[in-house]
């Protein structure tokens, strides 16, 4: 093993991994740090990497690529895992895997490495997505190899190898395991491991509690072109800007909190809490514009495929051929998904307040309860329609008479 590319956060754990890789594999370590909107400066990771002897360091701003090429396509599919989870962590892993493999190929590395534990989904996602891009890449997962199984053993290793420990920061560190990007922030561990225990209100970072949200509703108008948001309140935005603005607007109104027990791909149930302000608004708005512009059977087909699509993303199969196939179908349906949606944000609620589109399939003349438009809808036609659909039901009812 000559060279390894490590997904590096700049935190204590990945600094320890960098040193452990050097020591265990006698190899050169290249670090890769991605800014995907986690809300923290990533440039300090450079000095921390240098402090553990790293010579080749990659730090990249991937916020626009993340929003444009991963989050937006997923929201065209209205993807939700197990009825609630908006896949905030899951959708970030393919991009990180992609860049790890690309950097490895660029620098001539033998392997890539990540800091995901052996009990979670992320190890699976990182590795499956990497193998889908490069079948010959090697992956080193320290948490499945080393014997540093506790916080105490990690701290001892850091001290023995002169890895700087910010004790003040460690003492102020949140008791929760957190992961953040443009789409969400997740919380696991500590009191959340008891599913009966309510999350503490001071845990949440991006949203105010509904009880403390403004007493006046806030309206937001969202403009769509071919299934993607292109403007907020009439102002053109890039994909990343869309998400940043909606996170701020929705979070200020208490929108986007979720407390969930989910089924992990590795076999266990896990309780986590999530803040997804922008994603909550995006899903509501996208379904609203599709309600006007999608043919009924196309919409129903999308809904039938959505759980499969969400499961593929959750389990780490973003680059799998079946996800590509479903995505192609989804993208085809979005050709006329353009127009405006108005939403009302109020004390944790996100409600539809209006929608319009130049491609609308809705006809007020046909839908009206006031009569008229008999040339478009003759109520007498319903008699034959019902009779034909009742034919098999009547036959079943008579069976065995």
mmCIF file with all atom_site columns, N, CA and C in Angstrom, residues 143-193:
data_model
loop_
_atom_site.group_PDB
_atom_site.id
_atom_site.type_symbol
_atom_site.label_atom_id
_atom_site.label_alt_id
_atom_site.label_comp_id
_atom_site.label_asym_id
_atom_site.label_entity_id
_atom_site.label_seq_id
_atom_site.pdbx_PDB_ins_code
_atom_site.Cartn_x
_atom_site.Cartn_y
_atom_site.Cartn_z
_atom_site.occupancy
_atom_site.B_iso_or_equiv
_atom_site.pdbx_formal_charge
_atom_site.auth_seq_id
_atom_site.auth_comp_id
_atom_site.auth_asym_id
_atom_site.auth_atom_id
_atom_site.pdbx_PDB_model_num
ATOM 1   N N  . UNK A 1 143 ? -12.583 1.555  11.416 1.00 0.00 ? 143 UNK A N  1
ATOM 2   C CA . UNK A 1 143 ? -13.451 1.143  12.513 1.00 0.00 ? 143 UNK A CA 1
ATOM 3   C C  . UNK A 1 143 ? -13.758 -0.356 12.490 1.00 0.00 ? 143 UNK A C  1
ATOM 4   N N  . UNK A 1 144 ? -13.546 -1.002 11.339 1.00 0.00 ? 144 UNK A N  1
ATOM 5   C CA . UNK A 1 144 ? -13.750 -2.449 11.261 1.00 0.00 ? 144 UNK A CA 1
ATOM 6   C C  . UNK A 1 144 ? -12.447 -3.206 11.458 1.00 0.00 ? 144 UNK A C  1
ATOM 7   N N  . UNK A 1 145 ? -11.328 -2.479 11.601 1.00 0.00 ? 145 UNK A N  1
ATOM 8   C CA . UNK A 1 145 ? -10.025 -3.136 11.708 1.00 0.00 ? 145 UNK A CA 1
ATOM 9   C C  . UNK A 1 145 ? -9.330  -2.905 13.041 1.00 0.00 ? 145 UNK A C  1
ATOM 10  N N  . UNK A 1 146 ? -9.397  -1.677 13.548 1.00 0.00 ? 146 UNK A N  1
ATOM 11  C CA . UNK A 1 146 ? -8.599  -1.378 14.720 1.00 0.00 ? 146 UNK A CA 1
ATOM 12  C C  . UNK A 1 146 ? -9.285  -1.801 16.020 1.00 0.00 ? 146 UNK A C  1
ATOM 13  N N  . UNK A 1 147 ? -8.565  -1.658 17.130 1.00 0.00 ? 147 UNK A N  1
ATOM 14  C CA . UNK A 1 147 ? -9.110  -2.016 18.437 1.00 0.00 ? 147 UNK A CA 1
ATOM 15  C C  . UNK A 1 147 ? -9.396  -0.780 19.286 1.00 0.00 ? 147 UNK A C  1
ATOM 16  N N  . UNK A 1 148 ? -9.503  0.369  18.632 1.00 0.00 ? 148 UNK A N  1
ATOM 17  C CA . UNK A 1 148 ? -9.825  1.610  19.334 1.00 0.00 ? 148 UNK A CA 1
ATOM 18  C C  . UNK A 1 148 ? -11.344 1.744  19.407 1.00 0.00 ? 148 UNK A C  1
ATOM 19  N N  . UNK A 1 149 ? -11.926 1.010  20.324 1.00 0.00 ? 149 UNK A N  1
ATOM 20  C CA . UNK A 1 149 ? -13.381 0.875  20.337 1.00 0.00 ? 149 UNK A CA 1
ATOM 21  C C  . UNK A 1 149 ? -14.097 1.820  21.302 1.00 0.00 ? 149 UNK A C  1
ATOM 22  N N  . UNK A 1 150 ? -13.372 2.679  21.984 1.00 0.00 ? 150 UNK A N  1
ATOM 23  C CA . UNK A 1 150 ? -14.007 3.585  22.937 1.00 0.00 ? 150 UNK A CA 1
ATOM 24  C C  . UNK A 1 150 ? -13.407 4.981  22.801 1.00 0.00 ? 150 UNK A C  1
ATOM 25  N N  . UNK A 1 151 ? -14.115 5.961  23.343 1.00 0.00 ? 151 UNK A N  1
ATOM 26  C CA . UNK A 1 151 ? -13.610 7.329  23.330 1.00 0.00 ? 151 UNK A CA 1
ATOM 27  C C  . UNK A 1 151 ? -12.306 7.431  24.116 1.00 0.00 ? 151 UNK A C  1
ATOM 28  N N  . UNK A 1 152 ? -12.217 6.688  25.214 1.00 0.00 ? 152 UNK A N  1
ATOM 29  C CA . UNK A 1 152 ? -10.999 6.714  26.026 1.00 0.00 ? 152 UNK A CA 1
ATOM 30  C C  . UNK A 1 152 ? -9.792  6.184  25.247 1.00 0.00 ? 152 UNK A C  1
ATOM 31  N N  . UNK A 1 153 ? -9.983  5.105  24.500 1.00 0.00 ? 153 UNK A N  1
ATOM 32  C CA . UNK A 1 153 ? -8.874  4.535  23.734 1.00 0.00 ? 153 UNK A CA 1
ATOM 33  C C  . UNK A 1 153 ? -8.452  5.465  22.606 1.00 0.00 ? 153 UNK A C  1
ATOM 34  N N  . UNK A 1 154 ? -9.411  6.181  22.021 1.00 0.00 ? 154 UNK A N  1
ATOM 35  C CA . UNK A 1 154 ? -9.073  7.150  20.977 1.00 0.00 ? 154 UNK A CA 1
ATOM 36  C C  . UNK A 1 154 ? -8.259  8.304  21.556 1.00 0.00 ? 154 UNK A C  1
ATOM 37  N N  . UNK A 1 155 ? -8.668  8.804  22.696 1.00 0.00 ? 155 UNK A N  1
ATOM 38  C CA . UNK A 1 155 ? -7.946  9.907  23.332 1.00 0.00 ? 155 UNK A CA 1
ATOM 39  C C  . UNK A 1 155 ? -6.534  9.478  23.719 1.00 0.00 ? 155 UNK A C  1
ATOM 40  N N  . UNK A 1 156 ? -6.398  8.257  24.216 1.00 0.00 ? 156 UNK A N  1
ATOM 41  C CA . UNK A 1 156 ? -5.080  7.752  24.581 1.00 0.00 ? 156 UNK A CA 1
ATOM 42  C C  . UNK A 1 156 ? -4.178  7.642  23.356 1.00 0.00 ? 156 UNK A C  1
ATOM 43  N N  . UNK A 1 157 ? -4.743  7.154  22.250 1.00 0.00 ? 157 UNK A N  1
ATOM 44  C CA . UNK A 1 157 ? -3.972  7.040  21.005 1.00 0.00 ? 157 UNK A CA 1
ATOM 45  C C  . UNK A 1 157 ? -3.508  8.427  20.547 1.00 0.00 ? 157 UNK A C  1
ATOM 46  N N  . UNK A 1 158 ? -4.420  9.395  20.610 1.00 0.00 ? 158 UNK A N  1
ATOM 47  C CA . UNK A 1 158 ? -4.073  10.755 20.197 1.00 0.00 ? 158 UNK A CA 1
ATOM 48  C C  . UNK A 1 158 ? -2.925  11.312 21.037 1.00 0.00 ? 158 UNK A C  1
ATOM 49  N N  . UNK A 1 159 ? -2.991  11.093 22.338 1.00 0.00 ? 159 UNK A N  1
ATOM 50  C CA . UNK A 1 159 ? -1.946  11.591 23.221 1.00 0.00 ? 159 UNK A CA 1
ATOM 51  C C  . UNK A 1 159 ? -0.607  10.920 22.939 1.00 0.00 ? 159 UNK A C  1
ATOM 52  N N  . UNK A 1 160 ? -0.632  9.628  22.715 1.00 0.00 ? 160 UNK A N  1
ATOM 53  C CA . UNK A 1 160 ? 0.603   8.876  22.459 1.00 0.00 ? 160 UNK A CA 1
ATOM 54  C C  . UNK A 1 160 ? 1.239   9.252  21.127 1.00 0.00 ? 160 UNK A C  1
ATOM 55  N N  . UNK A 1 161 ? 0.427   9.751  20.187 1.00 0.00 ? 161 UNK A N  1
ATOM 56  C CA . UNK A 1 161 ? 0.960   10.085 18.863 1.00 0.00 ? 161 UNK A CA 1
ATOM 57  C C  . UNK A 1 161 ? 1.000   11.590 18.617 1.00 0.00 ? 161 UNK A C  1
ATOM 58  N N  . UNK A 1 162 ? 0.936   12.358 19.709 1.00 0.00 ? 162 UNK A N  1
ATOM 59  C CA . UNK A 1 162 ? 1.078   13.817 19.630 1.00 0.00 ? 162 UNK A CA 1
ATOM 60  C C  . UNK A 1 162 ? 0.063   14.472 18.694 1.00 0.00 ? 162 UNK A C  1
ATOM 61  N N  . UNK A 1 163 ? -1.140  13.933 18.679 1.00 0.00 ? 163 UNK A N  1
ATOM 62  C CA . UNK A 1 163 ? -2.226  14.539 17.916 1.00 0.00 ? 163 UNK A CA 1
ATOM 63  C C  . UNK A 1 163 ? -2.918  15.536 18.834 1.00 0.00 ? 163 UNK A C  1
ATOM 64  N N  . UNK A 1 164 ? -2.980  16.779 18.394 1.00 0.00 ? 164 UNK A N  1
ATOM 65  C CA . UNK A 1 164 ? -3.508  17.843 19.247 1.00 0.00 ? 164 UNK A CA 1
ATOM 66  C C  . UNK A 1 164 ? -4.969  17.581 19.621 1.00 0.00 ? 164 UNK A C  1
ATOM 67  N N  . UNK A 1 165 ? -5.254  17.711 20.899 1.00 0.00 ? 165 UNK A N  1
ATOM 68  C CA . UNK A 1 165 ? -6.616  17.554 21.402 1.00 0.00 ? 165 UNK A CA 1
ATOM 69  C C  . UNK A 1 165 ? -7.056  18.883 22.006 1.00 0.00 ? 165 UNK A C  1
ATOM 70  N N  . UNK A 1 166 ? -8.136  19.432 21.474 1.00 0.00 ? 166 UNK A N  1
ATOM 71  C CA . UNK A 1 166 ? -8.695  20.662 22.026 1.00 0.00 ? 166 UNK A CA 1
ATOM 72  C C  . UNK A 1 166 ? -9.642  20.254 23.153 1.00 0.00 ? 166 UNK A C  1
ATOM 73  N N  . UNK A 1 167 ? -9.095  20.176 24.378 1.00 0.00 ? 167 UNK A N  1
ATOM 74  C CA . UNK A 1 167 ? -9.883  19.687 25.511 1.00 0.00 ? 167 UNK A CA 1
ATOM 75  C C  . UNK A 1 167 ? -11.074 20.586 25.803 1.00 0.00 ? 167 UNK A C  1
ATOM 76  N N  . UNK A 1 168 ? -10.895 21.892 25.579 1.00 0.00 ? 168 UNK A N  1
ATOM 77  C CA . UNK A 1 168 ? -12.005 22.814 25.810 1.00 0.00 ? 168 UNK A CA 1
ATOM 78  C C  . UNK A 1 168 ? -13.142 22.526 24.837 1.00 0.00 ? 168 UNK A C  1
ATOM 79  N N  . UNK A 1 169 ? -12.779 22.295 23.581 1.00 0.00 ? 169 UNK A N  1
ATOM 80  C CA . UNK A 1 169 ? -13.791 21.978 22.574 1.00 0.00 ? 169 UNK A CA 1
ATOM 81  C C  . UNK A 1 169 ? -14.439 20.632 22.857 1.00 0.00 ? 169 UNK A C  1
ATOM 82  N N  . UNK A 1 170 ? -13.603 19.668 23.286 1.00 0.00 ? 170 UNK A N  1
ATOM 83  C CA . UNK A 1 170 ? -14.141 18.347 23.601 1.00 0.00 ? 170 UNK A CA 1
ATOM 84  C C  . UNK A 1 170 ? -15.137 18.413 24.751 1.00 0.00 ? 170 UNK A C  1
ATOM 85  N N  . UNK A 1 171 ? -14.846 19.264 25.749 1.00 0.00 ? 171 UNK A N  1
ATOM 86  C CA . UNK A 1 171 ? -15.745 19.367 26.900 1.00 0.00 ? 171 UNK A CA 1
ATOM 87  C C  . UNK A 1 171 ? -17.058 20.029 26.534 1.00 0.00 ? 171 UNK A C  1
ATOM 88  N N  . UNK A 1 172 ? -17.029 20.894 25.503 1.00 0.00 ? 172 UNK A N  1
ATOM 89  C CA . UNK A 1 172 ? -18.247 21.579 25.067 1.00 0.00 ? 172 UNK A CA 1
ATOM 90  C C  . UNK A 1 172 ? -18.958 20.831 23.936 1.00 0.00 ? 172 UNK A C  1
ATOM 91  N N  . UNK A 1 173 ? -18.381 19.738 23.523 1.00 0.00 ? 173 UNK A N  1
ATOM 92  C CA . UNK A 1 173 ? -18.917 18.996 22.399 1.00 0.00 ? 173 UNK A CA 1
ATOM 93  C C  . UNK A 1 173 ? -20.315 18.472 22.691 1.00 0.00 ? 173 UNK A C  1
ATOM 94  N N  . UNK A 1 174 ? -21.179 18.524 21.685 1.00 0.00 ? 174 UNK A N  1
ATOM 95  C CA . UNK A 1 174 ? -22.542 18.021 21.850 1.00 0.00 ? 174 UNK A CA 1
ATOM 96  C C  . UNK A 1 174 ? -22.504 16.543 22.198 1.00 0.00 ? 174 UNK A C  1
ATOM 97  N N  . UNK A 1 175 ? -23.415 16.085 23.048 1.00 0.00 ? 175 UNK A N  1
ATOM 98  C CA . UNK A 1 175 ? -23.451 14.658 23.384 1.00 0.00 ? 175 UNK A CA 1
ATOM 99  C C  . UNK A 1 175 ? -23.975 13.800 22.240 1.00 0.00 ? 175 UNK A C  1
ATOM 100 N N  . UNK A 1 176 ? -24.458 14.460 21.194 1.00 0.00 ? 176 UNK A N  1
ATOM 101 C CA . UNK A 1 176 ? -25.057 13.723 20.083 1.00 0.00 ? 176 UNK A CA 1
ATOM 102 C C  . UNK A 1 176 ? -24.059 13.535 18.937 1.00 0.00 ? 176 UNK A C  1
ATOM 103 N N  . UNK A 1 177 ? -24.228 12.442 18.220 1.00 0.00 ? 177 UNK A N  1
ATOM 104 C CA . UNK A 1 177 ? -23.515 12.246 16.962 1.00 0.00 ? 177 UNK A CA 1
ATOM 105 C C  . UNK A 1 177 ? -24.301 12.991 15.893 1.00 0.00 ? 177 UNK A C  1
ATOM 106 N N  . UNK A 1 178 ? -23.648 13.948 15.233 1.00 0.00 ? 178 UNK A N  1
ATOM 107 C CA . UNK A 1 178 ? -24.361 14.812 14.291 1.00 0.00 ? 178 UNK A CA 1
ATOM 108 C C  . UNK A 1 178 ? -23.725 14.754 12.903 1.00 0.00 ? 178 UNK A C  1
ATOM 109 N N  . UNK A 1 179 ? -24.571 14.923 11.899 1.00 0.00 ? 179 UNK A N  1
ATOM 110 C CA . UNK A 1 179 ? -24.100 15.017 10.521 1.00 0.00 ? 179 UNK A CA 1
ATOM 111 C C  . UNK A 1 179 ? -24.916 16.105 9.842  1.00 0.00 ? 179 UNK A C  1
ATOM 112 N N  . UNK A 1 180 ? -24.232 17.021 9.160  1.00 0.00 ? 180 UNK A N  1
ATOM 113 C CA . UNK A 1 180 ? -24.942 18.147 8.553  1.00 0.00 ? 180 UNK A CA 1
ATOM 114 C C  . UNK A 1 180 ? -24.498 18.364 7.113  1.00 0.00 ? 180 UNK A C  1
ATOM 115 N N  . UNK A 1 181 ? -25.414 18.837 6.315  1.00 0.00 ? 181 UNK A N  1
ATOM 116 C CA . UNK A 1 181 ? -25.135 19.307 4.957  1.00 0.00 ? 181 UNK A CA 1
ATOM 117 C C  . UNK A 1 181 ? -26.245 20.275 4.567  1.00 0.00 ? 181 UNK A C  1
ATOM 118 N N  . UNK A 1 182 ? -26.258 20.721 3.319  1.00 0.00 ? 182 UNK A N  1
ATOM 119 C CA . UNK A 1 182 ? -27.272 21.682 2.881  1.00 0.00 ? 182 UNK A CA 1
ATOM 120 C C  . UNK A 1 182 ? -28.696 21.190 3.111  1.00 0.00 ? 182 UNK A C  1
ATOM 121 N N  . UNK A 1 183 ? -28.904 19.881 3.048  1.00 0.00 ? 183 UNK A N  1
ATOM 122 C CA . UNK A 1 183 ? -30.257 19.350 3.130  1.00 0.00 ? 183 UNK A CA 1
ATOM 123 C C  . UNK A 1 183 ? -30.732 19.149 4.558  1.00 0.00 ? 183 UNK A C  1
ATOM 124 N N  . UNK A 1 184 ? -29.835 18.755 5.456  1.00 0.00 ? 184 UNK A N  1
ATOM 125 C CA . UNK A 1 184 ? -30.323 18.484 6.806  1.00 0.00 ? 184 UNK A CA 1
ATOM 126 C C  . UNK A 1 184 ? -29.189 18.455 7.827  1.00 0.00 ? 184 UNK A C  1
ATOM 127 N N  . UNK A 1 185 ? -29.601 18.311 9.088  1.00 0.00 ? 185 UNK A N  1
ATOM 128 C CA . UNK A 1 185 ? -28.685 17.973 10.166 1.00 0.00 ? 185 UNK A CA 1
ATOM 129 C C  . UNK A 1 185 ? -29.338 16.852 10.966 1.00 0.00 ? 185 UNK A C  1
ATOM 130 N N  . UNK A 1 186 ? -28.559 15.829 11.282 1.00 0.00 ? 186 UNK A N  1
ATOM 131 C CA . UNK A 1 186 ? -29.090 14.671 12.000 1.00 0.00 ? 186 UNK A CA 1
ATOM 132 C C  . UNK A 1 186 ? -28.483 14.583 13.385 1.00 0.00 ? 186 UNK A C  1
ATOM 133 N N  . UNK A 1 187 ? -29.221 13.944 14.295 1.00 0.00 ? 187 UNK A N  1
ATOM 134 C CA . UNK A 1 187 ? -28.784 13.752 15.679 1.00 0.00 ? 187 UNK A CA 1
ATOM 135 C C  . UNK A 1 187 ? -29.044 12.308 16.083 1.00 0.00 ? 187 UNK A C  1
ATOM 136 N N  . UNK A 1 188 ? -28.035 11.662 16.660 1.00 0.00 ? 188 UNK A N  1
ATOM 137 C CA . UNK A 1 188 ? -28.182 10.307 17.175 1.00 0.00 ? 188 UNK A CA 1
ATOM 138 C C  . UNK A 1 188 ? -27.412 10.193 18.488 1.00 0.00 ? 188 UNK A C  1
ATOM 139 N N  . UNK A 1 189 ? -27.719 9.152  19.260 1.00 0.00 ? 189 UNK A N  1
ATOM 140 C CA . UNK A 1 189 ? -26.969 8.864  20.476 1.00 0.00 ? 189 UNK A CA 1
ATOM 141 C C  . UNK A 1 189 ? -27.518 9.553  21.712 1.00 0.00 ? 189 UNK A C  1
ATOM 142 N N  . UNK A 1 190 ? -26.804 9.350  22.821 1.00 0.00 ? 190 UNK A N  1
ATOM 143 C CA . UNK A 1 190 ? -27.140 9.913  24.120 1.00 0.00 ? 190 UNK A CA 1
ATOM 144 C C  . UNK A 1 190 ? -28.598 9.561  24.466 1.00 0.00 ? 190 UNK A C  1
ATOM 145 N N  . UNK A 1 191 ? -29.397 10.523 24.922 1.00 0.00 ? 191 UNK A N  1
ATOM 146 C CA . UNK A 1 191 ? -30.757 10.196 25.369 1.00 0.00 ? 191 UNK A CA 1
ATOM 147 C C  . UNK A 1 191 ? -31.653 9.723  24.231 1.00 0.00 ? 191 UNK A C  1
ATOM 148 N N  . UNK A 1 192 ? -31.263 10.002 22.985 1.00 0.00 ? 192 UNK A N  1
ATOM 149 C CA . UNK A 1 192 ? -32.087 9.592  21.842 1.00 0.00 ? 192 UNK A CA 1
ATOM 150 C C  . UNK A 1 192 ? -32.095 8.081  21.658 1.00 0.00 ? 192 UNK A C  1
ATOM 151 N N  . UNK A 1 193 ? -31.170 7.380  22.296 1.00 0.00 ? 193 UNK A N  1
ATOM 152 C CA . UNK A 1 193 ? -31.155 5.923  22.169 1.00 0.00 ? 193 UNK A CA 1
ATOM 153 C C  . UNK A 1 193 ? -32.336 5.276  22.886 1.00 0.00 ? 193 UNK A C  1
#
